[in-house]
XYZ file of C-alpha atoms in Angstrom:
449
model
C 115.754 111.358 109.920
C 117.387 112.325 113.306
C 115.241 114.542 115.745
C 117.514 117.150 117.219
C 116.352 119.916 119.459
C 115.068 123.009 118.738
C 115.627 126.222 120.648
C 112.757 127.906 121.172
C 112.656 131.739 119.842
C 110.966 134.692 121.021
C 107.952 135.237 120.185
C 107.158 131.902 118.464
C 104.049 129.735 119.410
C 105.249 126.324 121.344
C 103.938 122.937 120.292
C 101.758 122.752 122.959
C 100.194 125.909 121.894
C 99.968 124.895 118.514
C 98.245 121.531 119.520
C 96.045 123.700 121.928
C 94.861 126.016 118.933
C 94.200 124.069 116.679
C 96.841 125.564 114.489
C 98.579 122.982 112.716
C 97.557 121.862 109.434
C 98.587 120.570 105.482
C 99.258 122.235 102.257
C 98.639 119.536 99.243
C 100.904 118.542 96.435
C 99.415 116.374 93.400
C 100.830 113.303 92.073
C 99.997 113.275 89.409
C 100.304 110.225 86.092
C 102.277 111.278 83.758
C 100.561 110.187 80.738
C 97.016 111.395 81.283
C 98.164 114.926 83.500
C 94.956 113.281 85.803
C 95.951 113.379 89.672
C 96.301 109.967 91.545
C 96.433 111.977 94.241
C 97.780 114.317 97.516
C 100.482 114.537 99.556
C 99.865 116.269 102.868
C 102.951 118.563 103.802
C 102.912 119.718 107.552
C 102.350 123.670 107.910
C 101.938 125.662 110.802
C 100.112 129.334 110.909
C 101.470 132.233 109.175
C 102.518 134.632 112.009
C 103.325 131.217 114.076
C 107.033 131.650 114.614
C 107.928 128.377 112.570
C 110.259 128.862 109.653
C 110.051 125.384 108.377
C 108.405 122.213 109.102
C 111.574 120.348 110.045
C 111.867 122.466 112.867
C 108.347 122.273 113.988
C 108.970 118.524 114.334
C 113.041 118.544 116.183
C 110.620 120.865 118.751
C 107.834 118.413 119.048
C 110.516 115.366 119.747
C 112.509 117.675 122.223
C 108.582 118.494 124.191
C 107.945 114.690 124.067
C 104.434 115.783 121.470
C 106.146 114.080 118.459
C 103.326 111.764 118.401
C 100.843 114.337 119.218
C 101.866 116.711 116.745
C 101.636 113.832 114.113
C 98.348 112.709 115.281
C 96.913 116.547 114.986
C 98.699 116.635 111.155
C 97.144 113.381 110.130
C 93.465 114.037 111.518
C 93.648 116.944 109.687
C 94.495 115.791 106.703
C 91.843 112.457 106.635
C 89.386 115.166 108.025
C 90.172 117.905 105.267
C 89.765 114.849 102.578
C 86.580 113.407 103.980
C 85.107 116.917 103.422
C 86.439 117.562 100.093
C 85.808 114.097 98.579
C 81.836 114.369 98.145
C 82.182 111.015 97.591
C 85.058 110.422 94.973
C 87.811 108.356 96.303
C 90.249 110.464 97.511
C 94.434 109.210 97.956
C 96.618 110.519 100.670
C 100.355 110.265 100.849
C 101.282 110.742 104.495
C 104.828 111.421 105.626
C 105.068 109.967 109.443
C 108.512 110.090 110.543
C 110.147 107.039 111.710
C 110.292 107.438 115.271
C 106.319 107.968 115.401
C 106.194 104.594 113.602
C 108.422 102.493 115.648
C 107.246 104.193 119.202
C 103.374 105.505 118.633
C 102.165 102.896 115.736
C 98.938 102.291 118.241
C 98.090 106.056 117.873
C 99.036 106.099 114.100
C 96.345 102.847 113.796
C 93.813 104.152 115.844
C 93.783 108.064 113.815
C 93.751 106.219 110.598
C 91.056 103.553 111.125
C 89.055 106.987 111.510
C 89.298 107.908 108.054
C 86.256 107.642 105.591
C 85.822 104.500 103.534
C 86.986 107.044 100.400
C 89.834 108.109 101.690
C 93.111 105.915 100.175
C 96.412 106.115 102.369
C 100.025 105.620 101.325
C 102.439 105.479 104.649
C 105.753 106.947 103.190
C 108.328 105.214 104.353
C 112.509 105.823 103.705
C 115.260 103.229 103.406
C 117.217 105.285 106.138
C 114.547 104.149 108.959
C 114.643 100.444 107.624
C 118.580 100.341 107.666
C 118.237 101.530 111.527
C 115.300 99.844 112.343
C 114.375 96.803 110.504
C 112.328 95.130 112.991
C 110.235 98.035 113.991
C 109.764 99.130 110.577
C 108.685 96.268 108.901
C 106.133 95.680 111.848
C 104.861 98.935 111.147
C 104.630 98.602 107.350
C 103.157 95.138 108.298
C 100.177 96.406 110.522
C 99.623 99.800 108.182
C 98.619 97.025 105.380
C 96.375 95.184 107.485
C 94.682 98.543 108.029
C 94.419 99.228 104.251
C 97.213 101.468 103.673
C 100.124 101.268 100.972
C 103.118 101.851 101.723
C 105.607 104.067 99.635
C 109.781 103.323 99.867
C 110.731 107.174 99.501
C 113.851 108.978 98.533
C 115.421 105.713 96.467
C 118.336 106.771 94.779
C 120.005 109.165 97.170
C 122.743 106.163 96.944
C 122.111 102.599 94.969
C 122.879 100.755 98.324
C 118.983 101.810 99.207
C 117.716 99.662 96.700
C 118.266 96.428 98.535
C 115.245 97.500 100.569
C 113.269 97.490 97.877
C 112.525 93.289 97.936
C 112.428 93.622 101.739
C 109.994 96.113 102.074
C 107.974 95.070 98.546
C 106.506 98.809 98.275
C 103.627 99.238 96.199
C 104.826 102.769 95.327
C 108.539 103.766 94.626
C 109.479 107.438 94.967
C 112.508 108.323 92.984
C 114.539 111.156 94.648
C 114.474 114.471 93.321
C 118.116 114.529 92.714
C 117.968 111.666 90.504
C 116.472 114.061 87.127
C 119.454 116.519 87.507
C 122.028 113.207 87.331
C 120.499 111.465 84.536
C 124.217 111.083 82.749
C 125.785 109.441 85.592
C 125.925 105.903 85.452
C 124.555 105.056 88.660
C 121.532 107.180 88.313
C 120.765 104.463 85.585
C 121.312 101.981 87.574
C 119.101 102.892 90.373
C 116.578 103.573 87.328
C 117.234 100.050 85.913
C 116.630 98.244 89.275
C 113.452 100.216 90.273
C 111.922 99.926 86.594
C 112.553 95.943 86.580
C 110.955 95.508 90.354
C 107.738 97.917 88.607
C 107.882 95.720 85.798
C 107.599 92.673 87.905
C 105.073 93.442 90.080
C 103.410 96.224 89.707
C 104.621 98.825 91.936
C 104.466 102.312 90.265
C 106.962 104.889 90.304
C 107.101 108.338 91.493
C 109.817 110.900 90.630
C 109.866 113.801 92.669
C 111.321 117.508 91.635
C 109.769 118.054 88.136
C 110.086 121.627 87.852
C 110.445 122.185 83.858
C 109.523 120.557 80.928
C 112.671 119.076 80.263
C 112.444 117.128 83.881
C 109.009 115.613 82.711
C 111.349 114.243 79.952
C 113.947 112.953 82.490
C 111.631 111.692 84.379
C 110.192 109.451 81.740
C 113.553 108.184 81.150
C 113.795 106.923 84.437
C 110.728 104.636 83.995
C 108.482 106.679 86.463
C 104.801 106.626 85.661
C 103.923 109.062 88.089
C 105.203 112.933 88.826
C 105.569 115.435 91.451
C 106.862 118.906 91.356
C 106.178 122.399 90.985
C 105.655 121.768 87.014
C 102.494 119.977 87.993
C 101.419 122.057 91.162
C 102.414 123.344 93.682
C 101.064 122.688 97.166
C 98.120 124.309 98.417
C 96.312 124.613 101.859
C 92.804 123.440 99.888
C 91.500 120.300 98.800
C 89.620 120.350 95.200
C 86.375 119.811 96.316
C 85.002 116.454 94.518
C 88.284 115.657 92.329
C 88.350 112.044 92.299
C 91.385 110.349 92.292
C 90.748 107.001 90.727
C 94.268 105.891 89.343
C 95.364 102.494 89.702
C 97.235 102.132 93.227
C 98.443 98.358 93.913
C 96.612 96.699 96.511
C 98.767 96.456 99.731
C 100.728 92.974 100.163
C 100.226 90.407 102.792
C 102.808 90.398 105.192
C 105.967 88.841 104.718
C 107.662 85.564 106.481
C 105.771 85.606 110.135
C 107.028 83.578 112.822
C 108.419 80.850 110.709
C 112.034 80.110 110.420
C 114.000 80.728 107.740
C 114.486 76.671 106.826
C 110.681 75.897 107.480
C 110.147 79.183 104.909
C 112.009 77.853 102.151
C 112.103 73.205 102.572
C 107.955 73.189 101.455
C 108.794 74.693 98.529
C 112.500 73.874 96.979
C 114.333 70.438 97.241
C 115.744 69.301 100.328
C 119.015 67.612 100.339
C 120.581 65.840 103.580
C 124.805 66.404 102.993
C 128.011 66.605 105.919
C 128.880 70.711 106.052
C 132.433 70.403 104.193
C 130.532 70.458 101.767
C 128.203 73.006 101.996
C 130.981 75.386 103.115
C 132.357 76.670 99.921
C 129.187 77.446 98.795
C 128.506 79.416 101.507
C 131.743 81.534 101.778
C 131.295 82.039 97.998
C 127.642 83.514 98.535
C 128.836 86.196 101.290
C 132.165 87.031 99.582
C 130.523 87.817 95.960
C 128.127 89.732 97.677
C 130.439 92.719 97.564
C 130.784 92.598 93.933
C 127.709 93.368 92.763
C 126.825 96.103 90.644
C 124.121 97.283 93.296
C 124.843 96.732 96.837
C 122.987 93.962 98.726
C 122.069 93.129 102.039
C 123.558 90.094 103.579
C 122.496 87.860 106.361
C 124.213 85.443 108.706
C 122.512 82.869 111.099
C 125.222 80.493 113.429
C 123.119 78.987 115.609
C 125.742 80.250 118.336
C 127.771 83.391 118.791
C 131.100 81.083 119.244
C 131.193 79.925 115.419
C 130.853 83.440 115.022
C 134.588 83.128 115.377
C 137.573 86.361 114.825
C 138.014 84.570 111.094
C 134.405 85.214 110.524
C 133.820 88.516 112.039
C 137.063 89.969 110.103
C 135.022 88.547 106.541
C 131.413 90.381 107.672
C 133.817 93.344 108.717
C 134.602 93.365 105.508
C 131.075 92.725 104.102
C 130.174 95.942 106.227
C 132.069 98.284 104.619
C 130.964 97.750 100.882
C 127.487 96.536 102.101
C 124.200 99.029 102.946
C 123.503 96.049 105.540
C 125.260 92.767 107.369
C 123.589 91.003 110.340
C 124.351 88.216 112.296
C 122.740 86.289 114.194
C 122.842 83.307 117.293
C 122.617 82.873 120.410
C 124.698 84.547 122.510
C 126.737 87.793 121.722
C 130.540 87.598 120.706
C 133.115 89.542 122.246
C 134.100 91.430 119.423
C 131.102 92.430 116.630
C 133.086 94.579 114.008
C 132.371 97.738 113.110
C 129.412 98.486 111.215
C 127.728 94.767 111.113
C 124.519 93.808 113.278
C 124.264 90.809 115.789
C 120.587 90.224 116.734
C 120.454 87.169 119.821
C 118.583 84.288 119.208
C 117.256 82.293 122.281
C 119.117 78.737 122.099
C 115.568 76.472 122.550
C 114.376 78.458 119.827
C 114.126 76.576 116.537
C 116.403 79.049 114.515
C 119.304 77.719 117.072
C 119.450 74.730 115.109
C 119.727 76.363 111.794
C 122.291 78.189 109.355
C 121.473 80.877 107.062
C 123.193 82.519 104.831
C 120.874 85.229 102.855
C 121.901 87.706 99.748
C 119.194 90.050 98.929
C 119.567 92.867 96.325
C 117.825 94.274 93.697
C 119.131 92.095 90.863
C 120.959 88.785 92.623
C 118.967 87.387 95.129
C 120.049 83.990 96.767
C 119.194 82.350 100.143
C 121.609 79.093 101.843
C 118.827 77.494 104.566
C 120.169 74.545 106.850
C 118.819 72.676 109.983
C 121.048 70.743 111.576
C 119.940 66.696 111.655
C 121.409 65.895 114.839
C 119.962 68.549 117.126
C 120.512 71.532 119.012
C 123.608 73.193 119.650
C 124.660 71.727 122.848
C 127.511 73.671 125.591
C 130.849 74.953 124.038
C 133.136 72.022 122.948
C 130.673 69.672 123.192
C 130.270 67.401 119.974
C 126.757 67.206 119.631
C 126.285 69.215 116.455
C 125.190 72.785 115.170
C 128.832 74.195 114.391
C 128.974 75.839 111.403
C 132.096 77.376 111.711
C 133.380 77.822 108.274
C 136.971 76.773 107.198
C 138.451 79.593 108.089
C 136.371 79.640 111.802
C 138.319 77.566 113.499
C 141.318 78.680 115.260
C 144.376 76.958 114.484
C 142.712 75.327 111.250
C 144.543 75.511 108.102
C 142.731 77.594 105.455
C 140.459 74.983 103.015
C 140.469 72.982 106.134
C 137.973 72.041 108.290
C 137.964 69.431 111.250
C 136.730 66.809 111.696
C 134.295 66.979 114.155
C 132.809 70.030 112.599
C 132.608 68.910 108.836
C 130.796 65.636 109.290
C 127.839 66.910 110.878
C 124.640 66.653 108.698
C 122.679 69.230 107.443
C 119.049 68.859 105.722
C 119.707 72.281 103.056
C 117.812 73.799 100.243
C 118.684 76.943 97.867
C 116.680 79.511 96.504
C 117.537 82.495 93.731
C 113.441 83.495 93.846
C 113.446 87.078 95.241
C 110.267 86.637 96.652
C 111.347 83.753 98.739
C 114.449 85.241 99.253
C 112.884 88.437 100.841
C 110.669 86.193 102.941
C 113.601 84.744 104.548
C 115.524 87.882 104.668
C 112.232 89.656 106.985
C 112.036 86.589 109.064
C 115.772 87.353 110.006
C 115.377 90.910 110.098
C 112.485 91.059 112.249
C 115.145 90.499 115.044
C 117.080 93.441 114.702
C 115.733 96.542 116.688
C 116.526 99.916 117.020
C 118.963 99.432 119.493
C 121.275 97.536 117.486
C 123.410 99.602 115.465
C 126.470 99.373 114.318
C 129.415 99.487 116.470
C-alpha cells in the first residue's frame, strides 16, 4: 500500500512516544481449517493503547513513514508478537501470520531478519505478502521473500482476487499459503470470482499450497468459502481478534515447508538448455513464434505477465514498443529488457538495463507466465555479443516488424540469418524460474511511465 502522511491531532500520543512506552502491541485472529474447526494458527493485527489517540492502524503506520520509524514501529509490533507467542506456547508449536508492509521489506529486510531469527524454535512465521508490492517491486520483493525462507518463514500471497490479473504472481512468487480476498465470498456468481477460484484451487492442487479465505462472517460464507476450494478460514464467524494468546493451544496443522529460492544468478538460456532440447536455427525462423507468444498473451482468460529480453535497447525498436504498449494495457505486467534505455518506453511497460559484457546481452527471451498458460522462448546468440549499432556482428533480434523501413513478414537479411542455439518450455515451474531471473532486475524505481 502507499504511505501517506498523517497529521498529527491534539492530544494523540506520537510514534516516538508510542515506541518510547512501550505501547504498541497485537490483537490475534485464528485461522482456522475448515474441516476440523482446529486453529492452524494467529494473525497478529497492529493495535495501539486505548486512550492513545489512534483511530485505526492504517494511520498509525502513514505516521510512522512520515517520522521516518516505519521500520521501528514494525520492529516493536513484531517483537511483540514472537515475544507474546514464546510465552503463550508452553511448548506447543505456535504459527504467526505477520503483516510487514512492503516498504519495511524492500528498505529494512536486515532489521526484519535480525527480530525474527529471535523468535523461539516453536514459533512458525508466515511473511504476508500482496501482489500490489510485487507488481511495483519485483526485484526487492522476491529478494525479500527469498531471504525470509532461508530464515524459516512461509510466505503468504494475500488479497488474490481483488482482480484476476494478480494471479500471475502466483507461479512467480510460489506461496505456500494463498489468501483469498474477503470480497471474493460476497461475488461467488460472477464469473471471474470462479475463475480466480479455479486458478488458485489448481496451483493448491499441484503443489500443495493451502488456501485461506478471509471475511467469513455467517454460516452461509463458510459455505462460500468451501466453494472456492479454501481449506482454511478467517473471519469473525470463527473469532474475532483478541489482545491474548491461548496459553498452550498448539497449532500443529500442516503448513508447506518454505521453497528454495527461485532462478539465482543464472541466465535465463543457461536456466532452461540443461534441461529441454537445444536446437541451433537462423532467427526468421524463430520470429513468428515469438510474435505469436507475446501477441496471444492478451487473450487469455487470466491475465499473464510477459517478459522481453533484446540484448540491446535499439531492437527495442518504435514497431516493438507500440506491440508491448499494447501488451501493457491488457497485461498486470510487461518488462523489457537490454542494454541501454530507448528513447521512448510506452506507457505502462518496464525496461530494466542489462550491462552489455553481461551474459544475458547475448540472449533473447521471450517469457509468458500466468496461472494457466505458461511458456518461455530462451535464445543465445552463436556468434557473440552484440557489437556497436550497425555493426553486423550478431545479437539483433529485431522482429519483422523492428526494422524501420522493412515490409511487414519481412525481415533483412543481415538480421534473419544470424544463428540462435533456442529451447522452449510450457513447465510452469521452469517457466517461473526464468521469469524471477528476469524480474530480479526490475526495482522499485522502475515504474511505469
Amino acid at each position: 500500500m502507499t504511505l501517506l502522511p498523517a497529521l498529527q491531532r491534539p492530544g494523540r500520543l506520537s510514534v516516538p512516544e508510542l515506541l518510547r512506552t512501550g505501547g504498541v502491541h497485537c490483537a490475534y485472529q485464528p485461522v482456522v481449517e475448515l474441516a476440523t474447526g482446529e486453529v492452524l494458527g494467529r494473525e497478529a493485527l497492529l493495535r495501539t493503547p486505548e486512550g492513545s489517540g489512534w483511530s485505526s492502524p492504517l494511520d498509525v503506520l502513514h505516521a510512522a513513514e512520515a517520522d521516518g520509524l516505519l521500520g521501528e514501529l514494525e520492529r516493536a509490533a513484531m517483537s511483540r508478537a514472537i515475544e507474546d507467542a514464546a510465552a503463550a506456547s508452553e511448548g506447543a508449536p505456535q504459527t504467526l501470520f505477520l503483516n510487514i508492509e512492503p516498504r519495511t521489506l524492500s528498505r529494512h529486510l536486515p532489521l526484519v531478519l535480525e527480530t525474527l531469527a529471535r523468535r523461539e524454535p516453536q514459533v512458525r512465521v508466515v511473511v504476508e505478502i500482496t501482489e500490489r508490492a510485487l507488481a511495483l517491486d519485483p526485484a526487492g520483493m522476491l529478494d525479500a521473500a527469498a531471504r525470509l525462507r532461508s530464515v524459516g518463514c512461509a510466505i503468504a500471497l494475500d488479497d488474490v482476487g481483488v482482480v484476476p490479473a494478480s494471479l500471475a504472481f502466483i507461479p512467480l512468487l510460489a506461496p505456500e499459503i494463498i489468501k483469498l480476498d474477503l470480497q471474493l465470498l460476497r461475488t461467488l456468481e460472477d464469473p471471474e470470482t470462479m475463475t480466480v477460484a479455479d486458478a488458485v484451487r489448481a496451483r493448491a492442487e499441484a503443489t500443495g499450497a493451502r488456501v485461506v479465505a478471509e471475511g467469513i462472517e455467517t454460516r452461509d460464507d463458510l459455505s462460500r468459502a468451501v466453494v472456492l476450494g479454501a481449506d482454511l478460514g478467517q473471519g469473525w464467524y470463527l473469532g474475532r481478534p483478541h489482545r491474548g494468546l491461548p496459553r498452550g493451544e498448539r497449532h500443529a496443522g500442516r503448513l508447506p515447508r518454505p521453497h528454495a529460492p527461485l532462478g539465482g544468478g543464472a541466465t535465463p538460456f543457461e536456466i532452461v538448455a540443461p534441461r529441454r532440447a537445444v536446437r541451433t536455427v537462423p532467427k526468421r525462423l524463430l520470429l513468428p513464434l515469438s510474435r505469436t507468444l507475446e501477441m496471444s498473451a492478451a487473450e487469455h482468460r487470466v491475465p499473464p505477465l510477459v517478459l522481453g529480453s533484446f540484448q540491446d535497447e535499439r531492437f527495442f525498436t518504435a514497431h516493438t514498443a507500440r506491440r508491448y504498449a499494447r501488451l501493457a494495457q491488457a497485461l498486470p505486467f510487461v518488462g523489457a529488457l537490454g542494454s541501454g534505455r530507448p528513447a521512448t518506453i510506452p506507457t505502462g511497460v518496464r525496461w530494466a538495463a542489462v550491462d552489455p559484457s553481461e551474459p544475458l546481452a547475448r540472449e533473447w527471451a521471450v517469457v509468458v507466465l500466468g496461472a494457466h498458460e505458461s511458456v518461455a522462448l530462451v535464445g543465445r546468440e552463436v556468434a557473440g555479443p552484440v557489437g556497436p549499432a550497425g555493426a553486423d556482428c550478431g545479437g539483433s533480434i529485431a522482429t519483422a516488424d523492428d526494422s524501420e523501413g522493412a515490409a511487414e513478414g519481412t525481415v533483412p537479411v543481415e538480421d534473419g540469418g544470424r544463428d540462435f542455439e533456442f529451447a522452449v518450455t510450457h513447465d510452469q515451474g521452469l517457466v517461473a524460474e526464468v521469469a524471477q531471473a528476469l524480474l530480479r532486475r526490475f526495482g522499485a524505481d522502475a515504474r511505469p511511465s
